[in-house]
Coordinates of C-alpha atoms and ligand atoms in Angstrom, one line a residue:
X1 CA -19.0 4.5 -10.4
X2 CA -16.5 2.0 -11.5
X3 CA -13.7 1.7 -8.9
X4 CA -10.4 2.9 -10.6
X5 CA -8.6 -0.4 -9.1
X6 CA -10.8 -4.0 -8.9
X7 CA -8.9 -6.9 -7.2
X8 CA -10.6 -10.1 -7.1
X9 CA -9.2 -13.0 -5.4
X10 CA -5.7 -12.5 -6.6
X11 CA -3.0 -15.1 -5.3
X12 CA 0.6 -14.8 -6.2
X13 CA 3.4 -16.9 -5.8
X14 CA 7.4 -17.3 -5.8
X15 CA 8.6 -20.8 -7.2
X16 CA 11.5 -21.6 -4.9
X17 CA 13.6 -24.3 -4.4
X18 CA 12.3 -24.7 -0.7
X19 CA 9.0 -24.6 -2.7
X20 CA 5.6 -22.4 -3.3
X21 CA 6.1 -19.1 -1.6
X22 CA 2.2 -18.3 -1.4
X23 CA 2.8 -14.6 -0.8
X24 CA -0.8 -13.7 -1.7
X25 CA -3.5 -16.4 -1.2
X26 CA -6.9 -14.8 -2.2
X27 CA -7.1 -10.8 -2.1
X28 CA -10.0 -8.8 -2.8
X29 CA -10.6 -5.4 -2.8
X30 CA -11.3 -2.4 -4.7
X31 CA -9.7 1.7 -4.6
X32 CA -13.0 4.0 -6.2
X33 CA -12.0 7.5 -7.7
X34 CA -10.4 10.0 -5.5
X35 CA -9.8 7.7 -2.7
X36 CA -7.3 6.9 -0.2
X37 CA -7.0 3.4 0.7
X38 CA -4.0 1.9 3.2
X39 CA -2.9 -1.3 3.3
X40 CA -1.2 -1.9 6.6
X41 CA 0.1 -5.1 8.3
X42 CA 4.0 -7.1 9.6
X43 CA 6.7 -7.8 7.4
X44 CA 6.1 -10.4 5.2
X45 CA 2.1 -10.4 5.2
X46 CA 2.2 -10.0 1.4
X47 CA 1.8 -5.8 1.0
X48 CA 4.4 -5.5 -1.4
X49 CA 3.6 -8.7 -3.6
X50 CA 0.0 -7.4 -3.6
X51 CA 1.2 -3.9 -5.1
X52 CA 3.7 -5.5 -7.2
X53 CA 0.9 -7.7 -8.8
X54 CA -1.4 -4.8 -9.8
X55 CA 1.8 -3.0 -11.3
X56 CA 2.7 -6.4 -13.4
X57 CA 6.3 -6.0 -11.9
X58 CA 7.1 -9.0 -10.1
X59 CA 10.6 -10.2 -10.4
X60 CA 12.2 -13.3 -10.4
X61 CA 10.1 -16.5 -9.8
X62 CA 7.3 -14.4 -8.8
X63 CA 3.6 -15.5 -10.5
X64 CA 0.2 -14.6 -9.7
X65 CA -1.4 -17.8 -10.0
X66 CA -5.1 -17.1 -9.8
X67 CA -7.5 -13.8 -9.5
X68 CA -8.0 -10.6 -11.5
X69 CA -7.0 -7.4 -11.2
X70 CA -8.8 -4.7 -13.0
X71 CA -7.9 -1.1 -13.8
X72 CA -10.2 1.4 -15.4
X73 CA -12.2 -1.8 -16.2
X74 CA -9.3 -3.2 -18.0
X75 CA -8.1 -6.7 -17.1
X76 CA -4.3 -6.4 -16.1
X77 CA -3.9 -10.3 -15.4
X78 CA -2.0 -11.7 -18.4
X79 CA -1.2 -8.6 -20.5
X80 CA 1.0 -7.8 -22.6
X81 CA 4.7 -6.4 -21.6
X82 CA 3.8 -3.7 -24.3
X83 CA 0.2 -2.6 -23.5
X84 CA 1.4 -2.9 -19.3
X85 CA 4.1 -0.5 -20.4
X86 CA 2.0 2.3 -21.7
X87 CA -0.6 1.9 -18.8
X88 CA 2.3 2.3 -16.0
X89 CA 3.3 5.8 -15.4
X90 CA 0.2 6.8 -17.1
X91 CA -2.8 5.2 -15.5
X92 CA -0.9 4.1 -12.5
X93 CA 2.2 4.9 -11.2
X94 CA 4.2 3.6 -7.9
X95 CA 6.8 5.2 -5.3
X96 CA 8.9 2.7 -3.9
X97 CA 10.4 3.3 -0.4
X98 CA 14.2 4.0 -1.4
X99 CA 14.5 6.5 -4.3
X100 CA 17.6 5.7 -4.7
X101 CA 17.2 2.2 -6.2
X102 CA 14.5 3.9 -8.6
X103 CA 16.3 6.7 -9.5
X104 CA 19.6 6.8 -12.2
X105 CA 22.3 8.0 -10.4
X106 CA 24.0 9.3 -13.9
X107 CA 21.0 11.6 -14.9
X108 CA 20.2 14.9 -13.7
X109 CA 16.6 14.4 -12.2
X110 CA 15.0 16.9 -14.4
X111 CA 15.9 14.7 -17.4
X112 CA 14.6 11.7 -15.6
X113 CA 11.5 13.1 -14.9
X114 CA 11.1 14.6 -18.6
X115 CA 11.9 11.4 -19.9
X116 CA 8.8 9.7 -18.1
X117 CA 6.9 12.8 -19.8
X118 CA 8.2 11.8 -23.1
X119 CA 7.5 8.0 -22.8
X120 CA 3.7 8.9 -22.5
X121 CA 3.2 12.1 -24.2
X122 CA 5.1 12.3 -27.5
X123 CA 4.0 15.4 -29.2
X124 CA 4.9 17.6 -26.4
X125 CA 8.3 20.1 -27.4
X126 CA 11.4 20.0 -25.2
X127 CA 10.6 23.3 -23.8
X128 CA 6.9 22.0 -23.2
X129 CA 8.6 19.2 -21.5
X130 CA 10.8 21.4 -19.5
X131 CA 8.2 23.9 -18.5
X132 CA 5.9 20.7 -16.8
X133 CA 8.7 19.3 -15.0
X134 CA 9.6 22.7 -12.9
X135 CA 5.8 23.2 -12.8
X136 CA 6.1 19.6 -10.9
X137 CA 8.8 20.5 -9.2
X138 CA 7.1 23.3 -7.6
X139 CA 4.1 21.2 -7.0
X140 CA 6.0 19.1 -4.7
X141 CA 7.7 21.7 -3.2
X142 CA 11.2 21.4 -4.1
X143 CA 12.9 25.2 -3.6
X144 CA 14.1 26.6 -6.5
X145 CA 12.7 24.5 -8.4
X146 CA 14.1 25.8 -11.9
X147 CA 17.5 25.5 -10.6
X148 CA 17.4 22.2 -9.2
X149 CA 16.4 20.4 -12.5
X150 CA 19.5 19.8 -13.4
X151 CA 20.9 18.7 -10.2
X152 CA 22.1 14.9 -9.7
X153 CA 20.2 12.8 -7.4
X154 CA 23.0 12.4 -5.1
X155 CA 22.8 16.2 -4.5
X156 CA 19.7 16.0 -3.0
X157 CA 18.4 15.2 0.8
X158 CA 16.5 12.0 1.5
X159 CA 13.3 14.0 1.4
X160 CA 14.1 16.1 -1.7
X161 CA 15.1 12.5 -3.5
X162 CA 11.4 11.2 -2.3
X163 CA 9.7 14.6 -3.6
X164 CA 11.4 14.1 -7.1
X165 CA 10.3 10.8 -6.8
X166 CA 6.4 11.9 -6.2
X167 CA 7.2 14.5 -9.2
X168 CA 8.2 11.5 -11.6
X169 CA 4.7 9.5 -10.6
X170 CA 2.7 12.5 -11.2
X171 CA 4.3 13.5 -13.9
X172 CA 1.6 11.9 -16.4
X173 CA -1.4 12.8 -13.4
X174 CA -1.9 8.3 -13.0
X175 CA -5.6 7.8 -12.0
X176 CA -3.8 5.5 -9.3
X177 CA -0.8 6.4 -7.4
X178 CA 0.7 3.1 -5.5
X179 CA 3.1 4.4 -2.6
X180 CA 5.1 1.7 -1.1
X181 CA 6.6 2.8 2.2
X182 CA 7.2 5.8 1.2
X183 CA 8.3 7.6 3.8
X184 CA 10.0 4.7 6.3
X185 CA 13.2 5.9 5.6
X186 CA 12.8 9.6 6.4
X187 CA 13.1 10.8 9.7
X188 CA 9.4 11.9 11.4
X189 CA 9.5 15.8 10.7
X190 CA 10.7 15.2 7.0
X191 CA 7.7 12.3 7.0
X192 CA 4.9 14.5 8.3
X193 CA 5.8 16.9 5.7
X194 CA 5.6 14.4 2.6
X195 CA 2.4 13.2 4.0
X196 CA 1.0 16.6 3.8
X197 CA 2.2 17.2 0.3
X198 CA 0.5 14.0 -1.1
X199 CA -2.7 14.6 0.7
X200 CA -2.9 18.1 -0.7
X201 CA -1.3 17.3 -4.4
X202 CA -4.3 14.4 -4.0
X203 CA -7.2 16.9 -3.3
X204 CA -5.8 19.1 -6.2
X205 CA -5.8 16.4 -8.9
X206 CA -8.3 14.0 -7.8
X207 CA -6.1 11.2 -8.2
X208 CA -6.5 7.7 -5.9
X209 CA -3.9 6.5 -3.8
X210 CA -3.0 3.0 -2.2
X211 CA -0.9 3.5 0.5
X212 CA 1.7 1.0 1.9
X213 CA 2.9 1.1 5.4
X214 CA 3.2 -1.4 8.7
X215 CA 2.3 2.3 10.9
X216 CA -1.8 2.4 11.1
X217 CA -0.8 6.2 12.6
X218 CA 0.7 7.3 9.5
X219 CA -2.7 5.7 7.5
X220 CA -4.8 7.8 10.0
X221 CA -3.4 11.0 8.6
X222 CA -3.9 10.1 5.0
X223 CA -6.2 7.4 4.3
X224 CA -10.2 7.0 4.3
X225 CA -10.6 3.1 4.3
X226 CA -7.7 0.6 5.5
X227 CA -7.1 -3.1 4.7
X228 CA -5.4 -5.0 7.1
X229 CA -3.0 -8.0 6.1
X230 CA -1.5 -10.7 7.3
X231 CA -0.1 -13.9 6.3
X232 CA -0.9 -13.0 2.7
X233 CA -4.8 -12.5 3.3
X234 CA -7.1 -9.3 4.2
X235 CA -8.1 -10.1 7.8
X236 CA -10.3 -6.7 8.1
X237 CA -11.0 -3.8 5.8
X238 CA -12.7 -0.8 7.1
X239 CA -13.0 2.9 7.3
X240 CA -10.6 4.5 9.0
X241 CA -13.0 5.8 12.3
X242 CA -14.8 2.7 12.4
X243 CA -11.5 0.7 12.4
X244 CA -10.1 2.5 15.2
X245 CA -13.1 2.8 17.1
X246 CA -14.3 -0.9 16.6
X247 CA -11.7 -3.5 15.0
X248 CA -13.3 -6.2 14.8
X249 CA -10.0 -8.5 14.5
X250 CA -7.4 -9.8 17.4
X251 CA -4.5 -9.1 14.8
X252 CA -6.0 -5.3 14.4
X253 CA -6.3 -5.3 17.9
X254 CA -2.9 -5.7 18.5
X255 CA -1.7 -3.5 15.9
X256 CA -3.5 -0.7 17.4
X257 CA -1.9 -1.4 20.6
X258 CA 1.3 -1.4 19.2
X259 CA 0.8 2.6 18.0
X260 CA 2.9 4.5 20.0
X261 CA 1.0 7.1 22.3
X262 CA 2.7 10.2 22.8
X263 CA 1.3 10.8 26.1
X264 CA 2.5 8.0 27.8
X265 CA 5.9 7.4 29.0
X266 CA 8.6 5.3 26.8
X267 CA 8.3 2.3 28.9
X268 CA 4.6 1.3 28.5
X269 CA 4.5 2.8 25.1
X270 CA 4.7 0.1 22.8
X271 CA 3.3 -3.6 23.1
X272 CA 4.7 -5.9 20.0
X273 CA 2.2 -8.7 19.1
X274 CA 4.0 -11.9 20.6
X275 CA 4.8 -14.6 18.3
X276 CA 6.2 -14.6 14.8
X277 CA 4.5 -14.6 11.0
X278 CA 3.7 -17.9 9.6
X279 CA 5.6 -19.5 7.1
X280 CA 4.5 -19.1 3.6
X281 CA 5.4 -22.4 2.1
X282 CA 3.2 -24.3 4.5
X283 CA 1.0 -21.4 5.7
X284 CA -1.3 -22.8 8.7
X285 CA -4.9 -24.2 7.5
X286 CA -6.7 -22.1 9.9
X287 CA -6.5 -18.6 10.7
X288 CA -2.7 -17.9 9.8
X289 CA -2.8 -15.6 13.0
X290 CA -4.5 -18.3 15.0
X291 CA -1.1 -19.3 16.8
X292 CA -0.2 -15.8 18.2
X293 CA -3.9 -14.9 19.0
X294 CA -4.8 -14.6 22.8
X295 CA -8.8 -15.8 21.7
X296 CA -7.7 -18.7 19.4
X297 CA -10.6 -21.5 19.5
X298 CA -10.1 -25.1 18.2
X299 CA -11.9 -23.9 14.7
X300 CA -9.6 -21.0 14.3
X301 CA -6.5 -23.6 13.9
X302 CA -8.3 -26.1 11.5
X303 CA -10.2 -23.7 9.7
X304 CA -9.9 -21.1 7.8
X305 CA -12.4 -18.4 8.7
X306 CA -15.2 -16.6 5.9
X307 CA -15.1 -13.4 5.4
X308 CA -18.1 -11.5 8.0
X309 CA -19.4 -8.8 7.2
X310 CA -18.9 -6.6 10.4
X311 CA -21.1 -2.8 9.3
X312 CA -21.3 -1.2 6.5
X313 CA -18.1 -1.6 4.3
X314 CA -16.3 -3.2 7.4
X315 CA -15.4 -6.9 6.8
X316 CA -13.1 -9.3 8.7
X317 CA -12.0 -13.2 8.8
X318 CA -12.4 -14.1 12.1
X319 CA -14.4 -17.2 13.6
X320 CA -15.4 -14.6 17.1
X321 CA -17.8 -12.7 14.7
X322 CA -19.6 -16.0 14.0
X323 CA -23.3 -16.3 15.4
X324 CA -22.2 -19.3 17.1
X325 CA -19.0 -18.1 18.8
X326 CA -18.8 -18.4 22.6
X327 CA -20.1 -14.9 23.9
X328 CA -17.8 -14.9 27.0
X329 CA -14.8 -13.3 27.1
X330 CA -15.6 -12.6 23.0
X331 CA -13.8 -9.1 22.2
X332 CA -15.7 -9.2 18.9
X333 CA -19.4 -9.5 21.0
X334 CA -20.2 -5.7 19.9
X335 CA -20.0 -6.9 16.3
X336 CA -20.8 -10.6 16.2
X337 CA -23.5 -12.1 14.1
X338 CA -22.0 -10.3 11.5
X339 CA -23.2 -11.9 8.1
X340 CA -21.3 -14.4 6.4
X341 CA -19.9 -13.4 2.9
Ligands
ATP401 N1 11.1 -12.8 -4.4 C1 11.0 -13.3 -3.6 N2 11.2 -14.8 -3.7 C2 10.7 -15.5 -2.7 N3 9.6 -15.0 -1.7 C3 9.3 -13.7 -1.7 C4 9.8 -12.9 -2.5 N4 9.6 -11.6 -2.4 C5 8.5 -11.6 -1.2 N5 8.5 -13.1 -1.0 C6 7.9 -13.4 0.3 O1 6.5 -12.8 -0.2 C7 5.9 -12.9 1.4 C8 5.4 -11.6 1.2 O2 5.9 -10.1 0.5 P1 6.2 -8.7 1.0 O3 7.5 -8.3 0.5 O4 5.0 -8.5 0.0 O5 5.8 -8.4 2.6 P2 5.5 -6.9 2.9 O6 4.3 -7.2 3.5 O7 5.7 -6.0 1.7 O8 6.5 -6.9 3.9 P3 7.7 -5.9 4.3 O9 6.9 -4.7 5.4 O10 8.8 -6.3 5.0 O11 7.4 -4.9 3.2 C9 6.9 -13.3 2.0 O12 7.0 -14.1 2.9 C10 8.3 -12.7 1.4 O13 9.3 -13.8 1.8
MG402 MG1 6.8 -4.4 1.6

């Protein structure tokens, strides 16, 4: 079956006064129907720029400079503004981190969701639209849904506003929902409720999800596959269990080590990866993670590693997987000798 989303060698840059920020440097992945894919990586790794490129919502000097983005088989790179407007909301919708920036403070929330419906389904009567909005509010478990339709965004708590955003994104039952850190601003118990909600709605309507976060723990709760980004590239991609059990990139290992473990005491909980992310105007010519990688060899600094296949659906961009890589002290020995490409 054709994937809902197919991204091939996507490259996106920002032309700034100091130079070209190569935010996304050749990213390829796909999202199948009903699948939930997590994208993780530190701040600045290119997660949001990837999703904004898919949505054709890059602002300022942001521009897709190469590659292809196909949604339901249709090429989105270079598509007209009007055509994209008819696709956005209906085939692909996005939820952002801060609902306040996406909700209109002057309009009752029910109206805003209703407008989204109207944009795509002009033949619905006003009464039908209102009924659909109330149904959506019930779906995202907003208590007393009918009454709350007339409330304004500021009358809602952060968690409830995020539910309104989800209702709005789901209004036209998109094939793909892109959620960019939708729970980061919420406290942990609300975050958990929203994740559970998204999971159950996904099952109910069978949509695909691309979930962006810097938290692998959150991905584990929601996603079946995970993409690890660093320096505008995909470093590793695998099924979630595979990634946790057999990480095939030192950067992923670092991320896994930094997941808080509630069984350990606070002092030992976090092991942040030392060092800072690369300069994306002058990205390193080798592996972007090499300056911070405890296992880096000379080749890592000099040449960008190819993509190796480390197992079924498991790929990693790391020289340690090369058949010729040294075996001693190689943390990836168990997967070494993976196929190139
Ligand atoms: N409007 C812009 N102009 C110039 N550079 C930008 C712009 N937006 C993003 N970038 C750069 O693109 C790179 C990728 O940014 P992006 O926002 O995708 O990171 P991210 O992975 O989403 O990080 P975070 O976890 O902080 O949200 C960064 O180096 C960032 O500085
Ligand atoms: Mg981001």
